[in-house]
N, CA, C and O atoms as a CHARMM CRD file, in Angstrom:
* protein
*
  324
    1    1 TRP  N    -15.64900 -19.76200  -2.31700 PROA 1      0.00000
    2    1 TRP  CA   -17.03900 -20.04900  -2.15400 PROA 1      0.00000
    3    1 TRP  C    -17.84900 -19.42300  -3.27100 PROA 1      0.00000
    4    1 TRP  O    -17.63900 -18.25700  -3.60800 PROA 1      0.00000
    5    2 PHE  N    -18.74800 -20.15800  -3.83700 PROA 2      0.00000
    6    2 PHE  CA   -19.64200 -19.67900  -4.89200 PROA 2      0.00000
    7    2 PHE  C    -18.90800 -19.01500  -6.04800 PROA 2      0.00000
    8    2 PHE  O    -19.46600 -18.14000  -6.71100 PROA 2      0.00000
    9    3 GLY  N    -17.67500 -19.41400  -6.29800 PROA 3      0.00000
   10    3 GLY  CA   -16.89800 -18.86500  -7.39500 PROA 3      0.00000
   11    3 GLY  C    -16.32200 -17.47900  -7.14100 PROA 3      0.00000
   12    3 GLY  O    -15.84500 -16.83400  -8.07500 PROA 3      0.00000
   13    4 VAL  N    -16.35600 -17.00900  -5.90200 PROA 4      0.00000
   14    4 VAL  CA   -15.83600 -15.69100  -5.55300 PROA 4      0.00000
   15    4 VAL  C    -14.47500 -15.85600  -4.89400 PROA 4      0.00000
   16    4 VAL  O    -14.33200 -16.59400  -3.91900 PROA 4      0.00000
   17    5 HSD  N    -13.47500 -15.16200  -5.43300 PROA 5      0.00000
   18    5 HSD  CA   -12.13400 -15.21100  -4.86500 PROA 5      0.00000
   19    5 HSD  C    -11.99500 -14.08700  -3.83500 PROA 5      0.00000
   20    5 HSD  O    -12.15500 -12.91300  -4.16600 PROA 5      0.00000
   21    6 VAL  N    -11.70000 -14.45100  -2.60400 PROA 6      0.00000
   22    6 VAL  CA   -11.56900 -13.47900  -1.52700 PROA 6      0.00000
   23    6 VAL  C    -10.10900 -13.44200  -1.08100 PROA 6      0.00000
   24    6 VAL  O     -9.50800 -14.47900  -0.80400 PROA 6      0.00000
   25    7 ILE  N     -9.55100 -12.23900  -1.01500 PROA 7      0.00000
   26    7 ILE  CA    -8.17500 -12.07300  -0.55500 PROA 7      0.00000
   27    7 ILE  C     -8.16100 -12.18400   0.96200 PROA 7      0.00000
   28    7 ILE  O     -8.95500 -11.52100   1.62900 PROA 7      0.00000
   29    8 PRO  N     -7.28700 -12.99800   1.51900 PROA 8      0.00000
   30    8 PRO  CA    -7.23600 -13.11200   2.98300 PROA 8      0.00000
   31    8 PRO  C     -6.74300 -11.81300   3.61400 PROA 8      0.00000
   32    8 PRO  O     -5.90000 -11.11600   3.05000 PROA 8      0.00000
   33    9 THR  N     -7.28300 -11.49900   4.79500 PROA 9      0.00000
   34    9 THR  CA    -6.88500 -10.28500   5.48900 PROA 9      0.00000
   35    9 THR  C     -5.53300 -10.44600   6.16000 PROA 9      0.00000
   36    9 THR  O     -4.73300  -9.51100   6.17900 PROA 9      0.00000
   37   10 PHE  N     -5.27300 -11.62300   6.70900 PROA 10     0.00000
   38   10 PHE  CA    -4.01400 -11.89700   7.38600 PROA 10     0.00000
   39   10 PHE  C     -3.45800 -13.22200   6.88500 PROA 10     0.00000
   40   10 PHE  O     -4.21500 -14.13200   6.54800 PROA 10     0.00000
   41   11 ASP  N     -2.15000 -13.32700   6.83800 PROA 11     0.00000
   42   11 ASP  CA    -1.47900 -14.57200   6.47300 PROA 11     0.00000
   43   11 ASP  C     -0.69500 -14.98600   7.71300 PROA 11     0.00000
   44   11 ASP  O      0.36800 -14.42400   7.97900 PROA 11     0.00000
   45   12 PRO  N     -1.19700 -15.96700   8.48500 PROA 12     0.00000
   46   12 PRO  CA    -0.72300 -16.27500   9.83700 PROA 12     0.00000
   47   12 PRO  C      0.51200 -15.50000  10.30300 PROA 12     0.00000
   48   12 PRO  O      1.64000 -15.94700  10.09800 PROA 12     0.00000
   49   13 PRO  N      0.29600 -14.32100  10.94000 PROA 13     0.00000
   50   13 PRO  CA     1.42700 -13.49300  11.36200 PROA 13     0.00000
   51   13 PRO  C      2.34400 -14.17700  12.37200 PROA 13     0.00000
   52   13 PRO  O      3.52000 -13.82900  12.47900 PROA 13     0.00000
   53   14 TRP  N      1.81900 -15.13600  13.10000 PROA 14     0.00000
   54   14 TRP  CA     2.64500 -15.83600  14.09300 PROA 14     0.00000
   55   14 TRP  C      3.69300 -16.73200  13.44800 PROA 14     0.00000
   56   14 TRP  O      4.58200 -17.22400  14.14300 PROA 14     0.00000
   57   15 LEU  N      3.61400 -16.95600  12.13900 PROA 15     0.00000
   58   15 LEU  CA     4.61400 -17.75800  11.43500 PROA 15     0.00000
   59   15 LEU  C      5.71300 -16.89800  10.80000 PROA 15     0.00000
   60   15 LEU  O      6.53800 -17.40700  10.04000 PROA 15     0.00000
   61   16 SER  N      5.72500 -15.61800  11.10500 PROA 16     0.00000
   62   16 SER  CA     6.72200 -14.70800  10.53500 PROA 16     0.00000
   63   16 SER  C      8.13400 -15.10300  10.95700 PROA 16     0.00000
   64   16 SER  O      8.36800 -15.58000  12.06700 PROA 16     0.00000
   65   17 THR  N      9.05300 -14.88800  10.03900 PROA 17     0.00000
   66   17 THR  CA    10.45800 -15.18900  10.33300 PROA 17     0.00000
   67   17 THR  C     11.26900 -13.92500  10.62600 PROA 17     0.00000
   68   17 THR  O     12.40700 -14.01100  11.08900 PROA 17     0.00000
   69   18 SER  N     10.68500 -12.75100  10.35600 PROA 18     0.00000
   70   18 SER  CA    11.36300 -11.48200  10.62300 PROA 18     0.00000
   71   18 SER  C     10.32000 -10.37300  10.70500 PROA 18     0.00000
   72   18 SER  O      9.15700 -10.58800  10.36100 PROA 18     0.00000
   73   19 MET  N     10.72600  -9.19300  11.15600 PROA 19     0.00000
   74   19 MET  CA     9.80900  -8.05100  11.19200 PROA 19     0.00000
   75   19 MET  C      9.38500  -7.65100   9.78600 PROA 19     0.00000
   76   19 MET  O      8.24300  -7.24600   9.56500 PROA 19     0.00000
   77   20 SER  N     10.30100  -7.76500   8.84900 PROA 20     0.00000
   78   20 SER  CA     9.97900  -7.43600   7.46000 PROA 20     0.00000
   79   20 SER  C      8.90500  -8.38000   6.92500 PROA 20     0.00000
   80   20 SER  O      7.96500  -7.93900   6.26400 PROA 20     0.00000
   81   21 ASP  N      9.03800  -9.64400   7.20100 PROA 21     0.00000
   82   21 ASP  CA     8.04800 -10.63700   6.77200 PROA 21     0.00000
   83   21 ASP  C      6.70600 -10.36900   7.44100 PROA 21     0.00000
   84   21 ASP  O      5.66000 -10.42700   6.79400 PROA 21     0.00000
   85   22 PHE  N      6.74000 -10.07400   8.74100 PROA 22     0.00000
   86   22 PHE  CA     5.51800  -9.79900   9.49100 PROA 22     0.00000
   87   22 PHE  C      4.80100  -8.57000   8.95200 PROA 22     0.00000
   88   22 PHE  O      3.62000  -8.63600   8.61300 PROA 22     0.00000
   89   23 TRP  N      5.51100  -7.45000   8.87000 PROA 23     0.00000
   90   23 TRP  CA     4.88200  -6.18600   8.51000 PROA 23     0.00000
   91   23 TRP  C      4.59400  -6.08600   7.01400 PROA 23     0.00000
   92   23 TRP  O      3.57600  -5.51500   6.62200 PROA 23     0.00000
   93   24 GLY  N      5.46000  -6.62500   6.18600 PROA 24     0.00000
   94   24 GLY  CA     5.30500  -6.45700   4.75300 PROA 24     0.00000
   95   24 GLY  C      4.48200  -7.51100   4.05000 PROA 24     0.00000
   96   24 GLY  O      3.96300  -7.26500   2.96200 PROA 24     0.00000
   97   25 HSD  N      4.35200  -8.69300   4.65800 PROA 25     0.00000
   98   25 HSD  CA     3.70000  -9.78200   3.92500 PROA 25     0.00000
   99   25 HSD  C      2.58500 -10.48400   4.68400 PROA 25     0.00000
  100   25 HSD  O      1.79000 -11.19800   4.07200 PROA 25     0.00000
  101   26 ARG  N      2.50200 -10.30400   5.98900 PROA 26     0.00000
  102   26 ARG  CA     1.54100 -11.08800   6.75400 PROA 26     0.00000
  103   26 ARG  C      0.51000 -10.26500   7.51400 PROA 26     0.00000
  104   26 ARG  O     -0.56500 -10.77300   7.83300 PROA 26     0.00000
  105   27 TRP  N      0.81000  -9.02100   7.80500 PROA 27     0.00000
  106   27 TRP  CA    -0.08200  -8.23000   8.64100 PROA 27     0.00000
  107   27 TRP  C     -0.94300  -7.30500   7.79500 PROA 27     0.00000
  108   27 TRP  O     -0.41600  -6.50000   7.02700 PROA 27     0.00000
  109   28 ASN  N     -2.23800  -7.40800   7.92300 PROA 28     0.00000
  110   28 ASN  CA    -3.21200  -6.54800   7.26300 PROA 28     0.00000
  111   28 ASN  C     -2.96800  -6.40800   5.76000 PROA 28     0.00000
  112   28 ASN  O     -2.71400  -5.31400   5.25600 PROA 28     0.00000
  113   29 ILE  N     -3.04900  -7.51200   5.07300 PROA 29     0.00000
  114   29 ILE  CA    -2.80200  -7.59200   3.63400 PROA 29     0.00000
  115   29 ILE  C     -3.76200  -6.70200   2.84900 PROA 29     0.00000
  116   29 ILE  O     -3.35900  -6.06800   1.87400 PROA 29     0.00000
  117   30 THR  N     -5.02000  -6.65000   3.26400 PROA 30     0.00000
  118   30 THR  CA    -6.02500  -5.86800   2.55100 PROA 30     0.00000
  119   30 THR  C     -5.65700  -4.38700   2.52100 PROA 30     0.00000
  120   30 THR  O     -5.74600  -3.74200   1.47600 PROA 30     0.00000
  121   31 THR  N     -5.24800  -3.85700   3.65800 PROA 31     0.00000
  122   31 THR  CA    -4.89800  -2.43400   3.72800 PROA 31     0.00000
  123   31 THR  C     -3.68500  -2.11300   2.86900 PROA 31     0.00000
  124   31 THR  O     -3.66900  -1.10100   2.16900 PROA 31     0.00000
  125   32 SER  N     -2.66900  -2.97100   2.91900 PROA 32     0.00000
  126   32 SER  CA    -1.48000  -2.68600   2.11200 PROA 32     0.00000
  127   32 SER  C     -1.78600  -2.73700   0.62200 PROA 32     0.00000
  128   32 SER  O     -1.24800  -1.93500  -0.14100 PROA 32     0.00000
  129   33 HSD  N     -2.63700  -3.66100   0.19100 PROA 33     0.00000
  130   33 HSD  CA    -3.02500  -3.72000  -1.22800 PROA 33     0.00000
  131   33 HSD  C     -3.82100  -2.47400  -1.61500 PROA 33     0.00000
  132   33 HSD  O     -3.61200  -1.91000  -2.68900 PROA 33     0.00000
  133   34 LEU  N     -4.72500  -2.05100  -0.74500 PROA 34     0.00000
  134   34 LEU  CA    -5.54300  -0.87600  -1.03100 PROA 34     0.00000
  135   34 LEU  C     -4.69400   0.38800  -1.12200 PROA 34     0.00000
  136   34 LEU  O     -4.84700   1.17900  -2.05300 PROA 34     0.00000
  137   35 LEU  N     -3.79400   0.57600  -0.14900 PROA 35     0.00000
  138   35 LEU  CA    -2.94200   1.77400  -0.17200 PROA 35     0.00000
  139   35 LEU  C     -1.99600   1.77100  -1.36600 PROA 35     0.00000
  140   35 LEU  O     -1.73300   2.82300  -1.94900 PROA 35     0.00000
  141   36 ARG  N     -1.48500   0.61000  -1.73200 PROA 36     0.00000
  142   36 ARG  CA    -0.59000   0.54000  -2.88700 PROA 36     0.00000
  143   36 ARG  C     -1.32500   0.93800  -4.16300 PROA 36     0.00000
  144   36 ARG  O     -0.80900   1.71300  -4.96800 PROA 36     0.00000
  145   37 ALA  N     -2.54700   0.39900  -4.34400 PROA 37     0.00000
  146   37 ALA  CA    -3.29000   0.66200  -5.57400 PROA 37     0.00000
  147   37 ALA  C     -3.89200   2.06500  -5.62900 PROA 37     0.00000
  148   37 ALA  O     -3.93300   2.68100  -6.69500 PROA 37     0.00000
  149   38 ALA  N     -4.35500   2.57100  -4.49300 PROA 38     0.00000
  150   38 ALA  CA    -5.07300   3.84200  -4.48800 PROA 38     0.00000
  151   38 ALA  C     -4.18400   5.06100  -4.25000 PROA 38     0.00000
  152   38 ALA  O     -4.53900   6.16800  -4.65400 PROA 38     0.00000
  153   39 VAL  N     -3.02400   4.87200  -3.59300 PROA 39     0.00000
  154   39 VAL  CA    -2.19300   6.03000  -3.25300 PROA 39     0.00000
  155   39 VAL  C     -0.79700   5.92400  -3.86200 PROA 39     0.00000
  156   39 VAL  O     -0.39500   6.78100  -4.65000 PROA 39     0.00000
  157   40 HSD  N     -0.06600   4.88600  -3.50400 PROA 40     0.00000
  158   40 HSD  CA     1.34600   4.80200  -3.88800 PROA 40     0.00000
  159   40 HSD  C      1.56100   4.78900  -5.39600 PROA 40     0.00000
  160   40 HSD  O      2.33400   5.59500  -5.91400 PROA 40     0.00000
  161   41 GLU  N      0.89100   3.89000  -6.10600 PROA 41     0.00000
  162   41 GLU  CA     1.12600   3.78300  -7.55800 PROA 41     0.00000
  163   41 GLU  C      0.70600   5.03600  -8.32100 PROA 41     0.00000
  164   41 GLU  O      1.46900   5.50100  -9.16800 PROA 41     0.00000
  165   42 PRO  N     -0.49300   5.61300  -8.05700 PROA 42     0.00000
  166   42 PRO  CA    -0.83500   6.84000  -8.79400 PROA 42     0.00000
  167   42 PRO  C      0.12000   8.00000  -8.51900 PROA 42     0.00000
  168   42 PRO  O      0.47000   8.73700  -9.44100 PROA 42     0.00000
  169   43 VAL  N      0.54400   8.17400  -7.27000 PROA 43     0.00000
  170   43 VAL  CA     1.45400   9.27500  -6.94900 PROA 43     0.00000
  171   43 VAL  C      2.82800   9.01000  -7.56800 PROA 43     0.00000
  172   43 VAL  O      3.42900   9.91700  -8.14400 PROA 43     0.00000
  173   44 SER  N      3.32500   7.78700  -7.45700 PROA 44     0.00000
  174   44 SER  CA     4.63900   7.44900  -8.01200 PROA 44     0.00000
  175   44 SER  C      4.67700   7.58600  -9.52700 PROA 44     0.00000
  176   44 SER  O      5.71100   7.93600 -10.09700 PROA 44     0.00000
  177   45 GLU  N      3.55600   7.31300 -10.17500 PROA 45     0.00000
  178   45 GLU  CA     3.50100   7.39300 -11.63900 PROA 45     0.00000
  179   45 GLU  C      3.15200   8.79200 -12.12600 PROA 45     0.00000
  180   45 GLU  O      3.13900   9.03500 -13.33300 PROA 45     0.00000
  181   46 GLY  N      2.86900   9.71700 -11.21200 PROA 46     0.00000
  182   46 GLY  CA     2.56000  11.09000 -11.59600 PROA 46     0.00000
  183   46 GLY  C      1.18600  11.24900 -12.20300 PROA 46     0.00000
  184   46 GLY  O      0.98400  12.13200 -13.03700 PROA 46     0.00000
  185   47 CYS  N      0.23600  10.42300 -11.81200 PROA 47     0.00000
  186   47 CYS  CA    -1.10800  10.46800 -12.39600 PROA 47     0.00000
  187   47 CYS  C     -1.91900  11.68900 -11.98100 PROA 47     0.00000
  188   47 CYS  O     -2.95300  11.96800 -12.58900 PROA 47     0.00000
  189   48 PHE  N     -1.47900  12.42200 -10.96500 PROA 48     0.00000
  190   48 PHE  CA    -2.22900  13.58400 -10.50600 PROA 48     0.00000
  191   48 PHE  C     -1.70000  14.88100 -11.10900 PROA 48     0.00000
  192   48 PHE  O     -2.07600  15.97000 -10.67600 PROA 48     0.00000
  193   49 VAL  N     -0.83100  14.76300 -12.10400 PROA 49     0.00000
  194   49 VAL  CA    -0.21900  15.93600 -12.72500 PROA 49     0.00000
  195   49 VAL  C     -0.63700  15.99100 -14.18700 PROA 49     0.00000
  196   49 VAL  O     -0.69300  14.96100 -14.85800 PROA 49     0.00000
  197   50 HSD  N     -0.93200  17.19300 -14.68300 PROA 50     0.00000
  198   50 HSD  CA    -1.32100  17.33700 -16.08800 PROA 50     0.00000
  199   50 HSD  C     -0.15100  17.01000 -17.00800 PROA 50     0.00000
  200   50 HSD  O      1.00700  17.11800 -16.60500 PROA 50     0.00000
  201   51 SER  N     -0.44200  16.61800 -18.21700 PROA 51     0.00000
  202   51 SER  CA     0.54200  16.04900 -19.13800 PROA 51     0.00000
  203   51 SER  C      1.79700  16.87900 -19.43500 PROA 51     0.00000
  204   51 SER  O      2.85200  16.26100 -19.58400 PROA 51     0.00000
  205   52 PRO  N      1.79200  18.22300 -19.53800 PROA 52     0.00000
  206   52 PRO  CA     3.05100  18.90900 -19.87300 PROA 52     0.00000
  207   52 PRO  C      4.16500  18.68800 -18.85200 PROA 52     0.00000
  208   52 PRO  O      5.32700  18.55700 -19.23700 PROA 52     0.00000
  209   53 THR  N      3.84400  18.64400 -17.58400 PROA 53     0.00000
  210   53 THR  CA     4.87800  18.46700 -16.55300 PROA 53     0.00000
  211   53 THR  C      4.95300  17.03900 -16.03800 PROA 53     0.00000
  212   53 THR  O      5.78200  16.73200 -15.18200 PROA 53     0.00000
  213   54 ARG  N      4.11100  16.17900 -16.54100 PROA 54     0.00000
  214   54 ARG  CA     4.06600  14.80400 -16.04400 PROA 54     0.00000
  215   54 ARG  C      5.39700  14.07800 -16.22600 PROA 54     0.00000
  216   54 ARG  O      5.84900  13.37400 -15.32300 PROA 54     0.00000
  217   55 LYS  N      6.02400  14.24500 -17.38500 PROA 55     0.00000
  218   55 LYS  CA     7.30900  13.58400 -17.62700 PROA 55     0.00000
  219   55 LYS  C      8.39300  14.14600 -16.72000 PROA 55     0.00000
  220   55 LYS  O      9.30300  13.42300 -16.31300 PROA 55     0.00000
  221   56 ALA  N      8.30000  15.42500 -16.40300 PROA 56     0.00000
  222   56 ALA  CA     9.29500  16.03300 -15.53100 PROA 56     0.00000
  223   56 ALA  C      9.22000  15.46300 -14.11900 PROA 56     0.00000
  224   56 ALA  O     10.23400  15.36600 -13.42700 PROA 56     0.00000
  225   57 LEU  N      8.01100  15.08400 -13.69300 PROA 57     0.00000
  226   57 LEU  CA     7.84500  14.53900 -12.34400 PROA 57     0.00000
  227   57 LEU  C      8.27500  13.07300 -12.24700 PROA 57     0.00000
  228   57 LEU  O      8.58600  12.59600 -11.15600 PROA 57     0.00000
  229   58 LYS  N      8.29700  12.36100 -13.36200 PROA 58     0.00000
  230   58 LYS  CA     8.70600  10.95600 -13.32200 PROA 58     0.00000
  231   58 LYS  C     10.22200  10.89100 -13.21500 PROA 58     0.00000
  232   58 LYS  O     10.92600  10.64300 -14.19300 PROA 58     0.00000
  233   59 SER  N     10.68800  11.11600 -12.03200 PROA 59     0.00000
  234   59 SER  CA    12.12300  11.11700 -11.78700 PROA 59     0.00000
  235   59 SER  C     12.42500  10.16600 -10.65200 PROA 59     0.00000
  236   59 SER  O     11.57700   9.36800 -10.25400 PROA 59     0.00000
  237   60 ARG  N     13.62800  10.25200 -10.13700 PROA 60     0.00000
  238   60 ARG  CA    14.01400   9.40400  -9.01000 PROA 60     0.00000
  239   60 ARG  C     13.22700   9.74000  -7.75500 PROA 60     0.00000
  240   60 ARG  O     13.11500   8.90200  -6.86000 PROA 60     0.00000
  241   61 SER  N     12.67700  10.94900  -7.66800 PROA 61     0.00000
  242   61 SER  CA    11.93700  11.34400  -6.47300 PROA 61     0.00000
  243   61 SER  C     10.50500  10.82400  -6.46200 PROA 61     0.00000
  244   61 SER  O      9.85500  10.86100  -5.41600 PROA 61     0.00000
  245   62 SER  N      9.99600  10.34500  -7.58600 PROA 62     0.00000
  246   62 SER  CA     8.61700   9.87700  -7.65300 PROA 62     0.00000
  247   62 SER  C      8.31200   8.74400  -6.67200 PROA 62     0.00000
  248   62 SER  O      7.28600   8.80600  -5.99600 PROA 62     0.00000
  249   63 PRO  N      9.15300   7.71200  -6.56100 PROA 63     0.00000
  250   63 PRO  CA     8.86000   6.67800  -5.56000 PROA 63     0.00000
  251   63 PRO  C      8.86200   7.23600  -4.13800 PROA 63     0.00000
  252   63 PRO  O      8.08200   6.78700  -3.29900 PROA 63     0.00000
  253   64 THR  N      9.71600   8.19600  -3.86200 PROA 64     0.00000
  254   64 THR  CA     9.75600   8.80700  -2.53600 PROA 64     0.00000
  255   64 THR  C      8.46100   9.55300  -2.26000 PROA 64     0.00000
  256   64 THR  O      7.92300   9.47300  -1.15500 PROA 64     0.00000
  257   65 LEU  N      7.95400  10.27900  -3.25400 PROA 65     0.00000
  258   65 LEU  CA     6.67400  10.97600  -3.08600 PROA 65     0.00000
  259   65 LEU  C      5.54500   9.98800  -2.84900 PROA 65     0.00000
  260   65 LEU  O      4.64800  10.24900  -2.04700 PROA 65     0.00000
  261   66 GLY  N      5.58100   8.85100  -3.54400 PROA 66     0.00000
  262   66 GLY  CA     4.56600   7.81900  -3.35200 PROA 66     0.00000
  263   66 GLY  C      4.59900   7.25700  -1.94100 PROA 66     0.00000
  264   66 GLY  O      3.55200   7.04100  -1.33200 PROA 66     0.00000
  265   67 ILE  N      5.78900   7.02200  -1.42300 PROA 67     0.00000
  266   67 ILE  CA     5.93100   6.50300  -0.05700 PROA 67     0.00000
  267   67 ILE  C      5.43700   7.52600   0.95900 PROA 67     0.00000
  268   67 ILE  O      4.70800   7.17700   1.88700 PROA 67     0.00000
  269   68 LEU  N      5.82800   8.78300   0.78900 PROA 68     0.00000
  270   68 LEU  CA     5.38900   9.82600   1.72200 PROA 68     0.00000
  271   68 LEU  C      3.87400  10.00300   1.69900 PROA 68     0.00000
  272   68 LEU  O      3.24800  10.15600   2.74800 PROA 68     0.00000
  273   69 ALA  N      3.29000   9.98200   0.51400 PROA 69     0.00000
  274   69 ALA  CA     1.83300  10.11000   0.40400 PROA 69     0.00000
  275   69 ALA  C      1.13300   8.92500   1.06200 PROA 69     0.00000
  276   69 ALA  O      0.10600   9.09300   1.72000 PROA 69     0.00000
  277   70 THR  N      1.68700   7.73000   0.88600 PROA 70     0.00000
  278   70 THR  CA     1.09800   6.53800   1.49000 PROA 70     0.00000
  279   70 THR  C      1.15400   6.62500   3.01300 PROA 70     0.00000
  280   70 THR  O      0.17100   6.31300   3.68500 PROA 70     0.00000
  281   71 PHE  N      2.29500   7.04600   3.56700 PROA 71     0.00000
  282   71 PHE  CA     2.39800   7.20100   5.01700 PROA 71     0.00000
  283   71 PHE  C      1.43200   8.27000   5.52300 PROA 71     0.00000
  284   71 PHE  O      0.82500   8.10600   6.58100 PROA 71     0.00000
  285   72 PHE  N      1.28900   9.35500   4.77600 PROA 72     0.00000
  286   72 PHE  CA     0.37200  10.41900   5.18200 PROA 72     0.00000
  287   72 PHE  C     -1.06800   9.91200   5.21700 PROA 72     0.00000
  288   72 PHE  O     -1.77200  10.12900   6.20300 PROA 72     0.00000
  289   73 VAL  N     -1.50900   9.24700   4.16500 PROA 73     0.00000
  290   73 VAL  CA    -2.87900   8.73400   4.10400 PROA 73     0.00000
  291   73 VAL  C     -3.10900   7.68100   5.19200 PROA 73     0.00000
  292   73 VAL  O     -4.15700   7.67100   5.83800 PROA 73     0.00000
  293   74 SER  N     -2.13400   6.80200   5.39200 PROA 74     0.00000
  294   74 SER  CA    -2.25300   5.78100   6.43100 PROA 74     0.00000
  295   74 SER  C     -2.35300   6.43800   7.81300 PROA 74     0.00000
  296   74 SER  O     -3.19200   6.04600   8.62400 PROA 74     0.00000
  297   75 GLY  N     -1.51400   7.42000   8.08000 PROA 75     0.00000
  298   75 GLY  CA    -1.55500   8.11000   9.37300 PROA 75     0.00000
  299   75 GLY  C     -2.83900   8.86100   9.58400 PROA 75     0.00000
  300   75 GLY  O     -3.40300   8.82700  10.67700 PROA 75     0.00000
  301   76 ALA  N     -3.32100   9.55000   8.54900 PROA 76     0.00000
  302   76 ALA  CA    -4.58100  10.28500   8.65100 PROA 76     0.00000
  303   76 ALA  C     -5.74500   9.34000   8.90200 PROA 76     0.00000
  304   76 ALA  O     -6.64700   9.64500   9.68200 PROA 76     0.00000
  305   77 THR  N     -5.72000   8.20000   8.24200 PROA 77     0.00000
  306   77 THR  CA    -6.77400   7.20000   8.43700 PROA 77     0.00000
  307   77 THR  C     -6.74900   6.66500   9.86300 PROA 77     0.00000
  308   77 THR  O     -7.80100   6.50200  10.48100 PROA 77     0.00000
  309   78 HSD  N     -5.56700   6.39200  10.38800 PROA 78     0.00000
  310   78 HSD  CA    -5.46200   5.89100  11.76200 PROA 78     0.00000
  311   78 HSD  C     -5.95800   6.94200  12.77200 PROA 78     0.00000
  312   78 HSD  O     -6.55000   6.58600  13.79100 PROA 78     0.00000
  313   79 GLU  N     -5.72100   8.20900  12.49800 PROA 79     0.00000
  314   79 GLU  CA    -6.20000   9.25800  13.40000 PROA 79     0.00000
  315   79 GLU  C     -7.71400   9.38000  13.36300 PROA 79     0.00000
  316   79 GLU  O     -8.33800   9.68700  14.37800 PROA 79     0.00000
  317   80 MET  N     -8.30600   9.14200  12.20400 PROA 80     0.00000
  318   80 MET  CA    -9.76300   9.27400  12.06000 PROA 80     0.00000
  319   80 MET  C    -10.50000   8.08900  12.66900 PROA 80     0.00000
  320   80 MET  O    -11.65800   8.22500  13.06700 PROA 80     0.00000
  321   81 ILE  N     -9.86500   6.95400  12.74700 PROA 81     0.00000
  322   81 ILE  CA   -10.56200   5.75400  13.25000 PROA 81     0.00000
  323   81 ILE  C    -10.54500   5.71300  14.73300 PROA 81     0.00000
  324   81 ILE  O    -11.08100   4.78000  15.33100 PROA 81     0.00000
């Protein structure tokens, strides 16, 4: 509408073929995009660490830290709402 692209919030969850499809691709798309961009990617890439140790943090554990931080922020948000 009016040249504005709006991301849909849900992608018919009732058409899911599995729990993975439901939870990962159809349910609350806006929240998952927001958490990925604001929490998971910066933590996984080590953006919150100063440059001398930044390369040391970019290891195999970085994606795990990103996932844990995302779950923490999501849980804290759910408790506050």
